[in-house]
Amino acid sequence: MNSPALIESLFLRLLGLTYLCAFGSLWPQILGLAGSHGIVPVANTLNAMRAQLGNGAFLDAPSLFWFNASDHAITLCCALGCVAALLMLCGLFSRPAAAACFVLYLSLVSTGQPFTSFQWDALLLESGFLALFVGAPWLVWAYRFLLFRLMFESGVVKLASHDPNWRNLHALRFHFLTQPLPTPLAYYAYHAPAWLLDSLTTATLAIELIAPFLLFCPKRARYIGVSLLMLFQVAIILTGNYAFFNLLTLALCLWGLDDATFEPLARFLRRQFPARLELKSPQARTVMNIAVSALVAMGVLQIAEQFIPGFPAVGMGGLESFELVNSYGLFAVMTTTRPEIVIEGSDDQVNWKEYSFRYKPGNLHRGLPLVAPYQPRLDWQMWFAALGTYQGNTWVGSLMYRLLLGDASVVALLNPPPFPKPPHYLRALVYDYDFTSLAERARSGAVWQ
């Protein structure tokens, strides 16, 4: 089976759009997160790794920043990534542009943790690496198998975690409240009848556990599976801000369709420069198919290690840090409460004023945001920190230190501070947040309590 030309062309353009969202989202945030005066400076991270691991540190964090980790280099990486992504989006030099995007984004992801350790970062790198093999006859199966792993593993981990709220089908009674950044529609979904929420939980598990298998079935069943997966992603987009994850997943769903579906777009999709590499040489097709098959085989082993008890750990020979094959599974355990960290500053330890984040819950009357595919990574990470301890989230201390210094790149990640100059003291309080009732919101206008 040859790789479908029209789907391949459309996917590359959507992959370029996804890369553009990823680089463009990081660009205004990266100095505050990982610059020289950021929360977790890249240069400090690399220096510590070099001191501990020596020359082997590059394999643990493959990045161009080993050569130059200055603020200029970090922002240039984001800018060049946007340019390469635009080339992909326009169908220009797609393979070289995809290679550039992969190397540049891997450089950011491998050194920007904890702010670049999300599953969609790994998914983008895995999808982007496969894009280097455009024209390979078996590429369609590799992408279908990647989509299968993404969705099926997400379903299995929910049951394998033994979380009672997935097993009793109550998970969505909490999800719309407790997810990191709810959308305006999530407020109303949370207040839906319990029977409807439990039915949607059942549908979620059914789609994640059954629909992926339809990707390998004949056309009619395959199209049903793809339709369910795409409908599922649209529902997530409406109720949650998950960066570019849903856009990329929808793009992966295209590989479950046939070229005939996109024949009306054929004239546009065939406009590529240089023209699509057909790999007419038998040797080139063989080499490409071997590479694609090796990646699929690693994916099979990854599933086996994760879900078969006693299966020997095979590993990837030190390639894990290159994000070529990853494990997936969102919301394996459903949180049932919503703790929120509130940072306050004071000059006298008597009068305290709150620092306001741009998107995460804080002000009780502020409406819910709709920001995807942009990802406010500090706001997201504050959600994880609230669920953990300060010992396990040492970067929060660095955040507060930078706020005390008034470092402009970090302060810019939040709303304007409530002080003309940095305060002398900071403290972090933890509150339990909940949605107000429909009646209370109508009376007071408050979204949270």
Short mmCIF file of C-alpha atoms in Angstrom, two decimals:
data_model
loop_
_atom_site.label_atom_id
_atom_site.label_comp_id
_atom_site.label_asym_id
_atom_site.label_seq_id
_atom_site.Cartn_x
_atom_site.Cartn_y
_atom_site.Cartn_z
CA MET A 1 0.00 0.00 0.00
CA ASN A 2 1.51 3.33 -1.05
CA SER A 3 1.33 6.37 1.19
CA PRO A 4 -1.68 8.49 0.07
CA ALA A 5 -0.30 11.58 -1.65
CA LEU A 6 -3.12 14.02 -0.85
CA ILE A 7 -3.38 13.02 2.80
CA GLU A 8 0.39 13.20 3.11
CA SER A 9 0.39 16.73 1.69
CA LEU A 10 -2.50 17.90 3.89
CA PHE A 11 -0.97 16.33 6.98
CA LEU A 12 2.37 18.03 6.39
CA ARG A 13 0.60 21.37 6.18
CA LEU A 14 -1.31 20.71 9.40
CA LEU A 15 1.89 19.50 11.04
CA GLY A 16 3.47 22.79 9.99
CA LEU A 17 0.52 24.64 11.54
CA THR A 18 0.97 22.65 14.76
CA TYR A 19 4.68 23.44 14.87
CA LEU A 20 3.82 27.10 14.27
CA CYS A 21 1.45 27.05 17.25
CA ALA A 22 4.09 25.33 19.38
CA PHE A 23 7.00 27.63 18.52
CA GLY A 24 4.81 30.73 18.42
CA SER A 25 3.35 29.90 21.83
CA LEU A 26 6.78 29.37 23.40
CA TRP A 27 8.42 32.44 21.85
CA PRO A 28 6.90 35.14 24.16
CA GLN A 29 7.29 32.88 27.22
CA ILE A 30 10.64 31.18 26.80
CA LEU A 31 12.88 33.82 28.41
CA GLY A 32 10.67 33.98 31.49
CA LEU A 33 10.62 30.21 31.75
CA ALA A 34 14.16 29.25 30.73
CA GLY A 35 16.17 32.38 29.89
CA SER A 36 19.22 33.56 31.82
CA HIS A 37 16.93 35.38 34.29
CA GLY A 38 14.08 32.91 33.97
CA ILE A 39 12.57 30.45 36.42
CA VAL A 40 14.73 27.49 35.32
CA PRO A 41 17.61 28.86 33.18
CA VAL A 42 18.70 26.55 30.38
CA ALA A 43 22.36 27.45 30.83
CA ASN A 44 22.28 26.45 34.50
CA THR A 45 20.57 23.16 33.66
CA LEU A 46 23.14 22.26 31.01
CA ASN A 47 26.09 23.24 33.21
CA ALA A 48 24.79 21.02 36.01
CA MET A 49 24.30 18.11 33.60
CA ARG A 50 27.78 18.54 32.13
CA ALA A 51 29.33 18.55 35.60
CA GLN A 52 27.51 15.36 36.55
CA LEU A 53 27.55 13.37 33.29
CA GLY A 54 30.48 14.75 31.34
CA ASN A 55 30.42 14.21 27.59
CA GLY A 56 27.45 11.85 27.88
CA ALA A 57 25.19 14.70 28.90
CA PHE A 58 24.27 15.39 25.28
CA LEU A 59 22.49 12.03 25.01
CA ASP A 60 20.38 12.88 28.06
CA ALA A 61 19.48 16.31 26.70
CA PRO A 62 20.03 16.48 22.92
CA SER A 63 19.96 20.20 22.17
CA LEU A 64 21.58 22.87 20.07
CA PHE A 65 21.90 24.90 23.26
CA TRP A 66 25.02 22.95 24.19
CA PHE A 67 26.75 25.21 21.67
CA ASN A 68 25.09 28.43 22.81
CA ALA A 69 22.51 28.85 25.58
CA SER A 70 22.26 32.62 25.52
CA ASP A 71 18.91 34.41 25.55
CA HIS A 72 19.51 35.38 21.94
CA ALA A 73 20.05 31.75 20.94
CA ILE A 74 16.90 30.60 22.74
CA THR A 75 14.66 33.21 21.12
CA LEU A 76 16.34 32.63 17.74
CA CYS A 77 15.45 28.95 18.06
CA CYS A 78 11.77 29.86 18.43
CA ALA A 79 11.96 32.32 15.53
CA LEU A 80 13.65 29.85 13.17
CA GLY A 81 11.11 27.22 14.22
CA CYS A 82 8.29 29.54 13.18
CA VAL A 83 9.96 30.12 9.79
CA ALA A 84 10.43 26.38 9.17
CA ALA A 85 6.85 25.72 10.26
CA LEU A 86 5.57 28.35 7.81
CA LEU A 87 7.50 26.65 5.00
CA MET A 88 5.78 23.36 5.85
CA LEU A 89 2.42 25.09 6.02
CA CYS A 90 2.97 26.48 2.51
CA GLY A 91 4.23 23.20 1.08
CA LEU A 92 7.77 24.57 0.51
CA PHE A 93 10.80 22.34 1.14
CA SER A 94 8.64 20.17 3.39
CA ARG A 95 11.19 17.51 4.28
CA PRO A 96 14.08 19.90 5.15
CA ALA A 97 11.63 22.14 7.00
CA ALA A 98 10.29 19.16 8.97
CA ALA A 99 13.86 18.19 9.89
CA ALA A 100 14.59 21.75 11.06
CA CYS A 101 11.39 21.85 13.13
CA PHE A 102 12.23 18.53 14.79
CA VAL A 103 15.78 19.54 15.74
CA LEU A 104 14.76 22.99 16.98
CA TYR A 105 11.77 21.77 18.99
CA LEU A 106 13.75 18.88 20.48
CA SER A 107 16.33 21.45 21.59
CA LEU A 108 13.63 23.35 23.48
CA VAL A 109 11.83 20.33 24.92
CA SER A 110 14.92 18.53 26.20
CA THR A 111 16.20 21.56 28.12
CA GLY A 112 13.07 23.47 29.13
CA GLN A 113 11.67 21.08 31.72
CA PRO A 114 9.48 21.13 33.73
CA PHE A 115 7.73 23.51 31.35
CA THR A 116 8.18 21.37 28.21
CA SER A 117 7.38 17.92 29.58
CA PHE A 118 3.78 17.63 28.37
CA GLN A 119 2.57 14.64 26.41
CA TRP A 120 1.73 16.75 23.38
CA ASP A 121 5.34 17.94 23.24
CA ALA A 122 6.40 14.29 22.97
CA LEU A 123 3.60 13.56 20.48
CA LEU A 124 4.68 16.45 18.26
CA LEU A 125 8.26 15.24 18.21
CA GLU A 126 7.25 11.65 17.43
CA SER A 127 4.87 12.80 14.69
CA GLY A 128 7.47 15.21 13.35
CA PHE A 129 10.19 12.57 13.15
CA LEU A 130 7.93 10.28 11.13
CA ALA A 131 7.37 13.18 8.72
CA LEU A 132 11.01 12.85 7.64
CA PHE A 133 9.98 9.67 5.82
CA VAL A 134 7.33 11.25 3.58
CA GLY A 135 6.94 9.21 0.42
CA ALA A 136 7.61 5.90 2.16
CA PRO A 137 4.94 3.38 1.09
CA TRP A 138 4.40 2.13 4.65
CA LEU A 139 4.24 5.54 6.31
CA VAL A 140 0.44 5.42 6.43
CA TRP A 141 0.61 2.37 8.72
CA ALA A 142 3.14 4.04 11.00
CA TYR A 143 0.88 7.05 11.53
CA ARG A 144 -2.20 4.89 12.04
CA PHE A 145 -0.30 2.89 14.63
CA LEU A 146 0.83 6.07 16.37
CA LEU A 147 -2.79 7.24 16.57
CA PHE A 148 -3.76 3.79 17.83
CA ARG A 149 -1.15 3.92 20.60
CA LEU A 150 -2.12 7.45 21.61
CA MET A 151 -5.80 6.68 22.02
CA PHE A 152 -5.68 3.05 23.18
CA GLU A 153 -3.03 3.68 25.81
CA SER A 154 -5.05 6.64 27.09
CA GLY A 155 -7.99 4.31 27.60
CA VAL A 156 -6.05 1.45 29.15
CA VAL A 157 -4.21 3.57 31.73
CA LYS A 158 -7.54 4.84 33.05
CA LEU A 159 -8.59 1.30 33.92
CA ALA A 160 -5.13 0.01 34.82
CA SER A 161 -4.74 2.80 37.41
CA HIS A 162 -7.61 1.25 39.42
CA ASP A 163 -8.93 4.76 39.94
CA PRO A 164 -12.48 4.27 41.30
CA ASN A 165 -13.90 7.24 39.41
CA TRP A 166 -13.11 5.68 36.05
CA ARG A 167 -14.33 2.27 37.11
CA ASN A 168 -17.63 3.54 38.51
CA LEU A 169 -18.00 5.93 35.54
CA HIS A 170 -18.09 9.06 37.72
CA ALA A 171 -14.91 10.64 36.28
CA LEU A 172 -16.62 13.37 34.26
CA ARG A 173 -18.53 14.48 37.33
CA PHE A 174 -15.18 16.00 38.39
CA HIS A 175 -13.18 16.49 35.19
CA PHE A 176 -14.70 19.72 33.91
CA LEU A 177 -13.98 21.37 37.26
CA THR A 178 -10.59 19.90 38.06
CA GLN A 179 -8.87 20.04 34.64
CA PRO A 180 -6.04 22.60 34.38
CA LEU A 181 -7.75 25.34 32.32
CA PRO A 182 -11.52 24.91 31.87
CA THR A 183 -13.23 26.72 29.00
CA PRO A 184 -16.49 28.71 29.32
CA LEU A 185 -18.46 25.65 28.18
CA ALA A 186 -16.80 23.47 30.84
CA TYR A 187 -18.64 25.42 33.55
CA TYR A 188 -22.00 24.36 32.12
CA ALA A 189 -20.83 20.81 31.34
CA TYR A 190 -19.91 20.43 35.01
CA HIS A 191 -23.49 21.28 35.98
CA ALA A 192 -25.00 18.73 33.58
CA PRO A 193 -27.11 15.90 35.08
CA ALA A 194 -25.10 13.08 36.65
CA TRP A 195 -26.63 10.48 34.33
CA LEU A 196 -25.45 12.42 31.29
CA LEU A 197 -21.93 12.87 32.68
CA ASP A 198 -21.71 9.16 33.49
CA SER A 199 -22.91 8.32 29.98
CA LEU A 200 -20.20 10.56 28.53
CA THR A 201 -17.62 8.81 30.72
CA THR A 202 -18.76 5.50 29.26
CA ALA A 203 -18.51 6.95 25.75
CA THR A 204 -15.01 8.25 26.46
CA LEU A 205 -13.76 4.82 27.53
CA ALA A 206 -15.51 3.12 24.62
CA ILE A 207 -14.00 5.49 22.06
CA GLU A 208 -10.50 5.21 23.49
CA LEU A 209 -10.57 1.43 23.84
CA ILE A 210 -12.53 0.36 20.74
CA ALA A 211 -12.29 3.00 18.03
CA PRO A 212 -8.48 2.68 17.64
CA PHE A 213 -8.85 -0.92 16.47
CA LEU A 214 -11.14 0.23 13.65
CA LEU A 215 -8.16 2.05 12.11
CA PHE A 216 -6.94 -1.31 10.79
CA CYS A 217 -10.31 -2.45 9.45
CA PRO A 218 -11.84 -2.13 5.94
CA LYS A 219 -12.90 1.30 4.77
CA ARG A 220 -16.40 1.56 6.21
CA ALA A 221 -15.41 0.49 9.72
CA ARG A 222 -12.23 2.56 9.51
CA TYR A 223 -14.21 5.70 8.64
CA ILE A 224 -16.52 5.09 11.59
CA GLY A 225 -13.50 4.82 13.88
CA VAL A 226 -11.95 8.00 12.50
CA SER A 227 -15.25 9.88 12.83
CA LEU A 228 -15.58 8.88 16.48
CA LEU A 229 -12.00 9.91 17.24
CA MET A 230 -12.43 13.26 15.52
CA LEU A 231 -15.75 13.93 17.26
CA PHE A 232 -14.04 13.13 20.56
CA GLN A 233 -11.30 15.68 19.87
CA VAL A 234 -13.83 18.38 19.00
CA ALA A 235 -15.60 17.75 22.31
CA ILE A 236 -12.31 18.16 24.16
CA ILE A 237 -11.56 21.40 22.30
CA LEU A 238 -14.89 22.84 23.39
CA THR A 239 -14.44 22.02 27.07
CA GLY A 240 -10.68 22.27 27.73
CA ASN A 241 -7.57 24.24 26.76
CA TYR A 242 -5.03 21.58 25.77
CA ALA A 243 -2.63 23.63 23.68
CA PHE A 244 -2.07 22.12 20.22
CA PHE A 245 -2.80 18.54 21.32
CA ASN A 246 -6.23 18.32 19.72
CA LEU A 247 -5.11 19.98 16.48
CA LEU A 248 -2.28 17.47 16.14
CA THR A 249 -4.55 14.52 17.00
CA LEU A 250 -7.08 15.64 14.39
CA ALA A 251 -4.23 15.81 11.86
CA LEU A 252 -3.21 12.25 12.76
CA CYS A 253 -6.81 11.13 12.21
CA LEU A 254 -6.44 12.05 8.52
CA TRP A 255 -4.25 9.00 8.02
CA GLY A 256 -7.31 6.83 8.62
CA LEU A 257 -8.97 8.30 5.51
CA ASP A 258 -8.31 7.87 1.79
CA ASP A 259 -7.17 10.32 -0.87
CA ALA A 260 -10.62 10.28 -2.49
CA THR A 261 -11.96 12.20 0.53
CA PHE A 262 -9.80 15.19 -0.36
CA GLU A 263 -10.02 15.11 -4.14
CA PRO A 264 -11.72 18.57 -4.20
CA LEU A 265 -8.51 19.96 -2.67
CA ALA A 266 -6.23 18.07 -5.03
CA ARG A 267 -5.07 21.09 -7.05
CA PHE A 268 -4.07 22.94 -3.89
CA LEU A 269 -2.50 19.97 -2.13
CA ARG A 270 -0.37 18.98 -5.12
CA ARG A 271 1.27 22.42 -5.16
CA GLN A 272 4.52 21.58 -3.44
CA PHE A 273 8.05 22.72 -4.01
CA PRO A 274 10.01 20.69 -4.68
CA ALA A 275 7.50 18.18 -5.99
CA ARG A 276 6.58 15.24 -3.75
CA LEU A 277 9.35 12.69 -3.56
CA GLU A 278 7.88 9.55 -5.08
CA LEU A 279 10.83 7.31 -4.15
CA LYS A 280 10.82 5.61 -7.53
CA SER A 281 14.05 3.82 -6.68
CA PRO A 282 13.38 0.37 -5.17
CA GLN A 283 16.38 0.86 -2.91
CA ALA A 284 15.04 4.15 -1.55
CA ARG A 285 11.62 2.60 -0.89
CA THR A 286 13.25 -0.31 0.89
CA VAL A 287 15.40 1.89 3.12
CA MET A 288 12.45 4.12 4.01
CA ASN A 289 10.21 1.15 4.76
CA ILE A 290 12.86 -0.44 6.97
CA ALA A 291 13.20 2.79 8.99
CA VAL A 292 9.43 3.15 9.34
CA SER A 293 9.08 -0.53 10.29
CA ALA A 294 11.75 -0.14 12.97
CA LEU A 295 9.83 2.73 14.55
CA VAL A 296 6.60 0.72 14.47
CA ALA A 297 8.40 -2.24 16.06
CA MET A 298 9.65 0.00 18.88
CA GLY A 299 6.06 1.14 19.37
CA VAL A 300 4.91 -2.47 19.66
CA LEU A 301 7.58 -3.14 22.28
CA GLN A 302 6.58 0.00 24.16
CA ILE A 303 2.97 -1.22 24.39
CA ALA A 304 4.11 -4.70 25.43
CA GLU A 305 6.35 -3.35 28.21
CA GLN A 306 3.56 -1.15 29.50
CA PHE A 307 0.68 -3.59 29.53
CA ILE A 308 2.02 -7.17 29.60
CA PRO A 309 3.04 -8.23 33.13
CA GLY A 310 6.53 -9.71 33.21
CA PHE A 311 7.43 -8.57 29.71
CA PRO A 312 11.18 -7.87 29.70
CA ALA A 313 12.20 -4.23 29.47
CA VAL A 314 13.86 -3.82 26.10
CA GLY A 315 14.68 -0.09 26.13
CA MET A 316 15.76 1.96 23.16
CA GLY A 317 19.50 1.99 23.62
CA GLY A 318 19.69 5.54 24.99
CA LEU A 319 17.28 6.98 22.40
CA GLU A 320 14.52 7.80 24.89
CA SER A 321 15.63 11.40 25.20
CA PHE A 322 15.14 11.91 21.43
CA GLU A 323 11.36 11.33 21.88
CA LEU A 324 11.14 9.02 18.85
CA VAL A 325 8.70 6.58 20.52
CA ASN A 326 6.78 7.61 23.63
CA SER A 327 4.14 6.30 26.02
CA TYR A 328 0.82 8.13 26.32
CA GLY A 329 -2.14 8.28 28.66
CA LEU A 330 -3.90 11.43 29.88
CA PHE A 331 -5.83 11.63 33.17
CA ALA A 332 -5.05 8.10 34.34
CA VAL A 333 -6.21 9.20 37.79
CA MET A 334 -9.06 11.70 38.04
CA THR A 335 -8.54 14.43 40.61
CA THR A 336 -11.70 15.20 42.57
CA THR A 337 -10.79 18.55 44.15
CA ARG A 338 -9.17 21.70 42.81
CA PRO A 339 -6.42 23.18 44.97
CA GLU A 340 -5.04 26.49 43.69
CA ILE A 341 -1.85 28.25 44.72
CA VAL A 342 -2.28 31.97 45.36
CA ILE A 343 0.92 34.04 45.60
CA GLU A 344 0.75 37.20 47.68
CA GLY A 345 3.25 39.96 48.37
CA SER A 346 3.66 42.44 51.21
CA ASP A 347 6.03 45.12 52.45
CA ASP A 348 5.01 44.83 56.11
CA GLN A 349 3.66 41.24 56.46
CA VAL A 350 0.30 42.76 57.43
CA ASN A 351 -1.21 44.01 54.19
CA TRP A 352 -0.98 41.36 51.47
CA LYS A 353 -1.80 41.77 47.79
CA GLU A 354 -2.38 38.93 45.35
CA TYR A 355 -0.37 38.33 42.17
CA SER A 356 -2.79 37.54 39.37
CA PHE A 357 -1.99 34.91 36.76
CA ARG A 358 -3.27 35.54 33.27
CA TYR A 359 -5.31 32.37 32.77
CA LYS A 360 -5.42 30.06 35.78
CA PRO A 361 -8.18 30.51 38.38
CA GLY A 362 -7.57 33.31 40.85
CA ASN A 363 -10.08 36.16 40.85
CA LEU A 364 -13.45 34.59 41.62
CA HIS A 365 -15.34 36.77 39.12
CA ARG A 366 -13.00 36.43 36.16
CA GLY A 367 -14.46 34.46 33.25
CA LEU A 368 -12.99 31.22 31.99
CA PRO A 369 -10.45 31.49 29.14
CA LEU A 370 -10.46 30.02 25.65
CA VAL A 371 -6.77 30.16 24.69
CA ALA A 372 -5.83 26.92 22.88
CA PRO A 373 -3.75 26.27 20.80
CA TYR A 374 -1.73 28.80 22.80
CA GLN A 375 -0.41 27.24 26.01
CA PRO A 376 0.39 29.41 29.03
CA ARG A 377 2.95 26.99 30.39
CA LEU A 378 3.48 28.63 33.78
CA ASP A 379 -0.27 28.61 34.48
CA TRP A 380 -0.39 24.94 33.49
CA GLN A 381 2.55 24.03 35.70
CA MET A 382 0.99 25.81 38.66
CA TRP A 383 -1.87 23.31 38.39
CA PHE A 384 0.58 20.41 38.83
CA ALA A 385 2.36 22.20 41.67
CA ALA A 386 -0.90 22.65 43.58
CA LEU A 387 -1.43 18.88 43.45
CA GLY A 388 2.06 18.17 44.79
CA THR A 389 4.48 19.48 47.42
CA TYR A 390 6.97 22.32 47.33
CA GLN A 391 9.77 19.76 47.77
CA GLY A 392 8.68 18.12 44.53
CA ASN A 393 8.26 21.44 42.71
CA THR A 394 11.41 23.35 43.58
CA TRP A 395 10.92 25.62 40.56
CA VAL A 396 8.14 27.40 42.52
CA GLY A 397 10.79 28.72 44.87
CA SER A 398 12.72 30.00 41.87
CA LEU A 399 9.56 31.68 40.58
CA MET A 400 9.06 33.52 43.87
CA TYR A 401 12.74 34.50 43.97
CA ARG A 402 12.45 36.05 40.50
CA LEU A 403 9.30 37.90 41.54
CA LEU A 404 11.12 39.32 44.56
CA LEU A 405 13.88 40.52 42.23
CA GLY A 406 11.31 41.91 39.81
CA ASP A 407 12.88 40.17 36.79
CA ALA A 408 10.96 41.55 33.84
CA SER A 409 10.84 38.35 31.78
CA VAL A 410 9.24 36.40 34.65
CA VAL A 411 6.90 39.19 35.77
CA ALA A 412 5.67 39.39 32.16
CA LEU A 413 4.29 35.84 32.46
CA LEU A 414 1.69 37.13 34.93
CA ASN A 415 -0.72 40.06 34.91
CA PRO A 416 0.83 43.38 35.99
CA PRO A 417 1.95 43.06 39.63
CA PRO A 418 0.02 44.85 42.38
CA PHE A 419 3.14 46.78 43.45
CA PRO A 420 5.06 49.65 41.80
CA LYS A 421 8.25 47.84 42.81
CA PRO A 422 8.88 44.30 44.10
CA PRO A 423 7.65 43.69 47.66
CA HIS A 424 9.89 42.65 50.55
CA TYR A 425 7.94 39.47 51.32
CA LEU A 426 6.09 36.77 49.39
CA ARG A 427 3.94 33.90 50.56
CA ALA A 428 2.05 31.10 48.83
CA LEU A 429 -1.37 30.02 50.08
CA VAL A 430 -3.41 27.05 48.88
CA TYR A 431 -7.19 27.33 48.52
CA ASP A 432 -9.79 24.81 47.43
CA TYR A 433 -11.69 26.16 44.42
CA ASP A 434 -15.09 25.04 43.18
CA PHE A 435 -17.50 26.29 40.55
CA THR A 436 -20.37 28.35 41.85
CA SER A 437 -23.89 27.10 41.27
CA LEU A 438 -25.83 28.43 38.30
CA ALA A 439 -28.04 30.42 40.66
CA GLU A 440 -25.09 31.94 42.50
CA ARG A 441 -23.40 32.93 39.26
CA ALA A 442 -26.59 34.57 38.04
CA ARG A 443 -26.87 36.49 41.33
CA SER A 444 -23.27 37.58 41.91
CA GLY A 445 -21.47 36.96 38.63
CA ALA A 446 -18.83 34.81 40.41
CA VAL A 447 -17.53 31.79 38.49
CA TRP A 448 -15.53 30.36 41.42
CA GLN A 449 -15.93 30.02 45.13
#
